[in-house]
Coordinates of C-alpha atoms (C1' of nucleotides) in Angstrom, one line a residue:
Chain A
M8 CA 179.3 153.4 131.6
S9 CA 176.3 151.7 130.1
I10 CA 174.4 148.9 131.8
A11 CA 176.0 146.3 129.4
E12 CA 179.4 147.6 130.3
A13 CA 178.7 147.7 134.0
A14 CA 177.3 144.1 133.8
A15 CA 180.4 142.8 132.0
E16 CA 182.6 144.6 134.5
T17 CA 180.9 143.0 137.5
G18 CA 180.1 139.6 136.0
L19 CA 176.4 140.1 136.2
T20 CA 173.8 140.0 133.5
T21 CA 172.1 143.4 132.8
H22 CA 168.9 142.0 134.5
T23 CA 170.6 141.9 137.8
P24 CA 171.6 145.6 138.4
R25 CA 168.1 146.6 137.2
Y26 CA 166.6 144.3 139.7
Y27 CA 168.9 145.5 142.4
E28 CA 167.9 149.1 141.7
R29 CA 164.2 148.3 141.7
D30 CA 164.6 146.4 145.0
G31 CA 166.2 149.4 146.8
L32 CA 169.7 148.0 147.0
M33 CA 171.5 150.9 145.3
L34 CA 172.7 153.9 147.3
A35 CA 171.0 156.5 144.9
S36 CA 169.2 156.3 141.7
V37 CA 171.6 155.7 138.9
D38 CA 172.2 158.5 136.4
R39 CA 170.5 158.5 133.1
S40 CA 171.6 159.6 129.6
T41 CA 169.3 161.8 127.5
A42 CA 167.8 158.7 126.1
G43 CA 166.9 157.5 129.6
H44 CA 169.6 154.9 129.6
R45 CA 171.4 154.1 132.9
R46 CA 174.9 155.5 133.3
Y47 CA 176.9 153.9 136.0
S48 CA 179.6 155.9 137.9
D49 CA 182.6 154.4 139.6
R50 CA 180.8 154.7 142.8
D51 CA 177.9 152.7 141.5
L52 CA 180.3 150.0 140.3
T53 CA 182.1 149.8 143.6
W54 CA 178.8 149.5 145.3
I55 CA 177.6 146.8 143.1
E56 CA 180.9 145.0 143.9
M57 CA 180.1 145.3 147.6
I58 CA 176.6 143.9 147.0
T59 CA 178.3 141.0 145.2
R60 CA 180.5 140.4 148.1
L61 CA 177.6 140.4 150.5
R62 CA 175.4 138.3 148.3
S63 CA 178.0 135.7 147.5
T64 CA 178.7 135.2 151.2
G65 CA 175.1 134.5 151.7
M66 CA 173.6 137.7 152.9
P67 CA 169.9 137.9 152.0
I68 CA 168.7 140.7 149.7
R69 CA 166.7 142.1 152.6
D70 CA 169.8 142.5 154.8
V71 CA 171.6 144.1 151.9
R72 CA 168.7 146.5 151.6
R73 CA 169.0 147.4 155.2
Y74 CA 172.7 148.0 154.9
A75 CA 172.2 150.1 151.9
A76 CA 169.6 152.2 153.8
L77 CA 172.2 152.8 156.5
V78 CA 174.8 153.8 154.1
R79 CA 172.3 156.1 152.3
A80 CA 171.3 157.7 155.5
G81 CA 174.9 159.1 155.7
V82 CA 177.2 159.8 158.5
G83 CA 176.2 158.9 162.1
N84 CA 175.2 155.3 162.0
E85 CA 178.6 153.7 161.5
A86 CA 178.0 151.7 164.7
E87 CA 174.9 150.2 163.3
R88 CA 176.6 149.3 160.1
L89 CA 179.4 147.7 162.0
D90 CA 177.0 145.6 163.9
L91 CA 175.3 144.4 160.8
L92 CA 178.6 143.5 159.1
K93 CA 179.9 141.8 162.2
A94 CA 176.8 139.7 162.7
H95 CA 177.1 138.7 159.1
R96 CA 180.8 137.8 159.4
Q97 CA 179.9 135.6 162.4
R98 CA 177.2 133.8 160.4
V99 CA 179.6 133.3 157.5
E100 CA 182.3 131.9 159.7
D101 CA 179.8 129.6 161.4
Q102 CA 178.8 128.4 157.9
L103 CA 182.3 127.9 156.7
A104 CA 183.0 125.8 159.7
E105 CA 180.0 123.6 159.1
V106 CA 180.7 123.2 155.4
T107 CA 184.4 122.4 156.2
S108 CA 183.4 119.8 158.8
H109 CA 180.9 118.2 156.4
L110 CA 183.5 118.3 153.6
R111 CA 186.0 116.4 155.8
A112 CA 183.4 113.6 156.3
I113 CA 182.9 113.5 152.5
D114 CA 186.6 113.4 152.0
H115 CA 186.8 110.4 154.3
K116 CA 184.2 108.7 152.1
I117 CA 186.2 109.6 149.1
G118 CA 189.2 108.0 150.7
L119 CA 187.4 104.8 151.2
Y120 CA 186.2 104.6 147.6
E121 CA 189.7 105.4 146.3
G122 CA 191.1 102.4 148.2
Q123 CA 188.2 100.3 146.9
V124 CA 188.6 101.3 143.3
E125 CA 192.4 100.9 143.5
R126 CA 192.0 97.3 144.7
T127 CA 189.3 96.5 142.1
S128 CA 191.2 97.8 139.1
Chain B
M10 CA 162.4 104.5 165.0
S11 CA 159.5 106.6 164.2
I12 CA 159.6 109.5 161.8
A13 CA 159.4 112.0 164.7
E14 CA 162.4 110.3 166.3
A15 CA 164.4 110.1 163.1
A16 CA 163.6 113.8 162.4
A17 CA 164.8 114.8 166.0
E18 CA 167.9 112.6 165.6
T19 CA 168.9 114.2 162.3
G20 CA 167.8 117.8 163.0
L21 CA 165.2 117.8 160.3
T22 CA 161.5 118.2 160.5
T23 CA 159.3 115.2 159.7
H24 CA 158.4 116.8 156.4
T25 CA 161.9 116.6 155.0
P26 CA 162.6 112.9 155.2
R27 CA 159.2 112.2 153.7
Y28 CA 160.1 114.7 150.9
Y29 CA 163.5 113.0 150.4
E30 CA 161.8 109.6 150.1
R31 CA 159.2 110.9 147.6
D32 CA 162.0 112.5 145.6
G33 CA 163.9 109.3 145.3
L34 CA 166.7 110.2 147.5
M35 CA 166.6 107.2 149.8
L36 CA 168.4 103.9 149.1
A37 CA 165.3 101.8 149.5
S38 CA 161.7 102.4 150.6
V39 CA 161.6 102.7 154.4
D40 CA 160.0 99.9 156.4
R41 CA 156.4 100.4 157.6
S42 CA 154.7 99.4 160.9
T43 CA 151.4 97.5 160.7
A44 CA 149.7 101.0 160.8
G45 CA 151.7 102.0 157.7
H46 CA 154.0 104.3 159.7
R47 CA 157.6 104.7 158.6
R48 CA 160.1 102.8 160.7
Y49 CA 163.6 104.1 160.2
S50 CA 166.6 101.7 160.6
D51 CA 170.2 102.7 161.5
R52 CA 171.1 102.4 157.9
D53 CA 168.3 104.8 157.0
L54 CA 169.5 107.3 159.6
T55 CA 173.2 107.0 158.4
W56 CA 172.0 107.6 154.9
I57 CA 170.0 110.6 155.9
E58 CA 173.0 112.0 157.6
M59 CA 175.0 111.5 154.4
I60 CA 172.3 113.4 152.5
T61 CA 172.5 116.2 155.1
R62 CA 176.3 116.4 154.5
L63 CA 175.9 116.5 150.7
R64 CA 173.1 119.1 150.9
S65 CA 174.7 121.4 153.5
T66 CA 177.9 121.5 151.3
G67 CA 175.6 122.7 148.5
M68 CA 175.0 119.6 146.4
P69 CA 171.7 119.9 144.4
I70 CA 168.9 117.5 145.1
R71 CA 169.3 116.1 141.6
D72 CA 172.9 115.2 142.2
V73 CA 172.1 113.6 145.6
R74 CA 169.5 111.5 143.6
R75 CA 172.1 110.5 141.1
Y76 CA 174.5 109.4 143.9
A77 CA 171.7 107.5 145.6
A78 CA 170.9 105.7 142.4
L79 CA 174.5 104.6 142.1
V80 CA 174.7 103.4 145.7
R81 CA 171.3 101.6 145.1
A82 CA 172.7 99.9 142.0
G83 CA 175.1 98.1 144.3
V84 CA 178.7 97.0 143.8
G85 CA 180.5 97.8 140.6
N86 CA 180.1 101.5 140.1
E87 CA 182.5 102.7 142.9
A88 CA 184.6 104.6 140.3
E89 CA 181.5 106.6 139.2
R90 CA 180.5 107.4 142.8
L91 CA 184.1 108.5 143.4
D92 CA 184.0 110.8 140.4
L93 CA 180.8 112.3 141.5
L94 CA 182.1 113.0 145.1
K95 CA 185.4 114.3 143.8
A96 CA 183.7 116.7 141.5
H97 CA 181.5 117.9 144.3
R98 CA 184.5 118.3 146.6
Q99 CA 186.2 120.4 143.9
R100 CA 183.1 122.7 143.7
V101 CA 182.9 123.0 147.4
E102 CA 186.5 123.9 147.7
D103 CA 186.2 126.5 145.0
Q104 CA 183.2 127.9 146.7
L105 CA 185.0 128.1 150.1
A106 CA 187.8 129.9 148.5
E107 CA 185.5 132.5 146.9
V108 CA 183.5 133.0 150.2
T109 CA 186.7 133.3 152.1
S110 CA 188.2 135.9 149.9
H111 CA 184.9 138.0 149.9
L112 CA 184.9 137.5 153.6
R113 CA 188.4 139.1 153.8
A114 CA 187.1 142.1 151.9
I115 CA 184.2 142.5 154.2
D116 CA 186.6 142.1 157.2
H117 CA 188.6 145.0 155.8
K118 CA 185.5 147.1 155.7
I119 CA 184.7 146.1 159.3
G120 CA 188.2 147.3 160.2
L121 CA 187.6 150.6 158.6
Y122 CA 184.3 151.1 160.5
E123 CA 185.9 150.0 163.8
G124 CA 188.5 152.7 163.5
Q125 CA 185.7 155.2 162.7
V126 CA 183.5 154.3 165.5
E127 CA 186.3 154.3 168.0
R128 CA 187.3 157.9 167.0
T129 CA 183.7 159.1 167.1
S130 CA 182.8 157.7 170.5
Chain C
dT27 C1' 133.1 102.4 172.4
dC28 C1' 134.9 106.9 171.9
dT29 C1' 138.6 109.9 171.8
dT30 C1' 143.2 111.2 171.2
dG31 C1' 147.3 111.7 168.8
dA32 C1' 150.7 110.3 165.7
dC33 C1' 150.9 109.2 161.6
dT34 C1' 149.6 108.6 156.2
dT35 C1' 148.9 110.7 151.2
dG36 C1' 148.7 113.9 147.2
dG37 C1' 148.8 118.2 146.0
dA38 C1' 149.2 123.0 146.8
dG39 C1' 151.8 127.0 148.5
dC40 C1' 155.8 129.7 149.7
dG41 C1' 160.1 132.4 149.8
dC42 C1' 164.0 133.6 147.5
dA43 C1' 166.6 135.5 143.9
dC44 C1' 166.7 136.1 139.9
dT45 C1' 165.3 135.8 134.7
dC46 C1' 162.6 136.6 130.9
dG47 C1' 159.0 138.6 127.8
dA48 C1' 156.4 142.1 125.5
dA49 C1' 155.9 146.4 124.0
dG50 C1' 157.7 150.7 123.5
dT51 C1' 161.5 154.6 123.0
dC52 C1' 165.7 156.7 121.4
dG53 C1' 169.8 157.9 118.7
dT54 C1' 172.7 156.5 115.1
dT55 C1' 173.7 154.6 110.6
dG56 C1' 173.1 153.6 105.5
Chain D
dC21 C1' 163.6 158.5 106.4
dA22 C1' 163.8 153.7 107.4
dA23 C1' 165.9 150.2 109.9
dC24 C1' 168.6 148.7 113.6
dG25 C1' 170.2 147.8 118.1
dA26 C1' 170.6 149.1 122.7
dC27 C1' 168.2 150.3 125.9
dT28 C1' 163.5 151.3 128.9
dT29 C1' 159.4 149.6 132.1
dC30 C1' 156.2 146.5 134.4
dG31 C1' 154.7 142.3 135.2
dA32 C1' 155.0 137.5 134.8
dG33 C1' 157.6 133.2 134.9
dT34 C1' 161.2 130.0 136.7
dG35 C1' 163.8 126.7 139.7
dC36 C1' 164.9 125.3 144.0
dG37 C1' 163.9 123.1 148.2
dC38 C1' 161.2 122.7 151.1
dT39 C1' 156.8 123.4 154.0
dC40 C1' 152.1 123.2 154.8
dC41 C1' 147.3 121.5 154.4
dA42 C1' 143.2 118.5 154.3
dA43 C1' 141.2 114.4 154.7
dG44 C1' 141.8 110.0 156.2
dT45 C1' 143.7 105.8 158.9
dC46 C1' 145.2 103.2 162.8
dA47 C1' 146.3 101.7 167.7
dA48 C1' 146.1 102.6 172.4
dG49 C1' 144.1 104.5 176.6
dA50 C1' 139.9 106.2 179.5

DNA sequence: TCTTGACTTGGAGCGCACTCGAAGTCGTTG
DNA sequence: CAACGACTTCGAGTGCGCTCCAAGTCAAGA
């Protein structure tokens, strides 16, 4: 699978997987065609999707890199990976709670404006 | 209320309310003491809290500025403010749904590791 | 009167995560 | 064999939202 196809598949631009690779986020260096073009395997794709999940829940690149290093190191550090993911989950949940509570306050404001606009029109 | 007190009250550093004011996010220029120091009123505080709610739900500074401009313009544009807030709410809800779904996938992964760590130990 | 400390301003700097540009290479197609 | 298009690399640039710095001002206390 070419980089263009991989990008389309994962909803990224071609720049982003190149950047991820350069930044040490991939599990192994991606295969190359005879022309030196990247060839993405299913495993690469699955991993990029994992990166996407971590990133879009707000994990910093540097933590994704640490997690990738653990997975790369192979069997034996599952407890460490678990700690990393659980800490991340906790942060995401806290964040969700905060956003939700602020959203409720904004909703209240929306309610006030709705009443006002209704009466005015 | 001094800027230091206002910052403490809102959980910001003193830099941030200055920055907000410079960037046109306040409703009016903040009062000054004879020494030229900022004096924050209750209204200022309440507004900064509103900014915080909008910001921490992901509204870009530029949109906060547009909203502030509408409030500053006074009575008559409530419908426009409502549109802005409702559009924001929609984006936040979409975002929450996305994060939540990615979090579920990460949770699944955590479950796998938990089983593995359990069996290993 | 001198010092201290809390503030002021304008502008520069920073960290993050991409995103883009320039110049070059390769394999296919007409 | 020339042109094209999809890729390559490395480094620079971008946008966002602060965050910090330097130099200066002011009021109050010793």
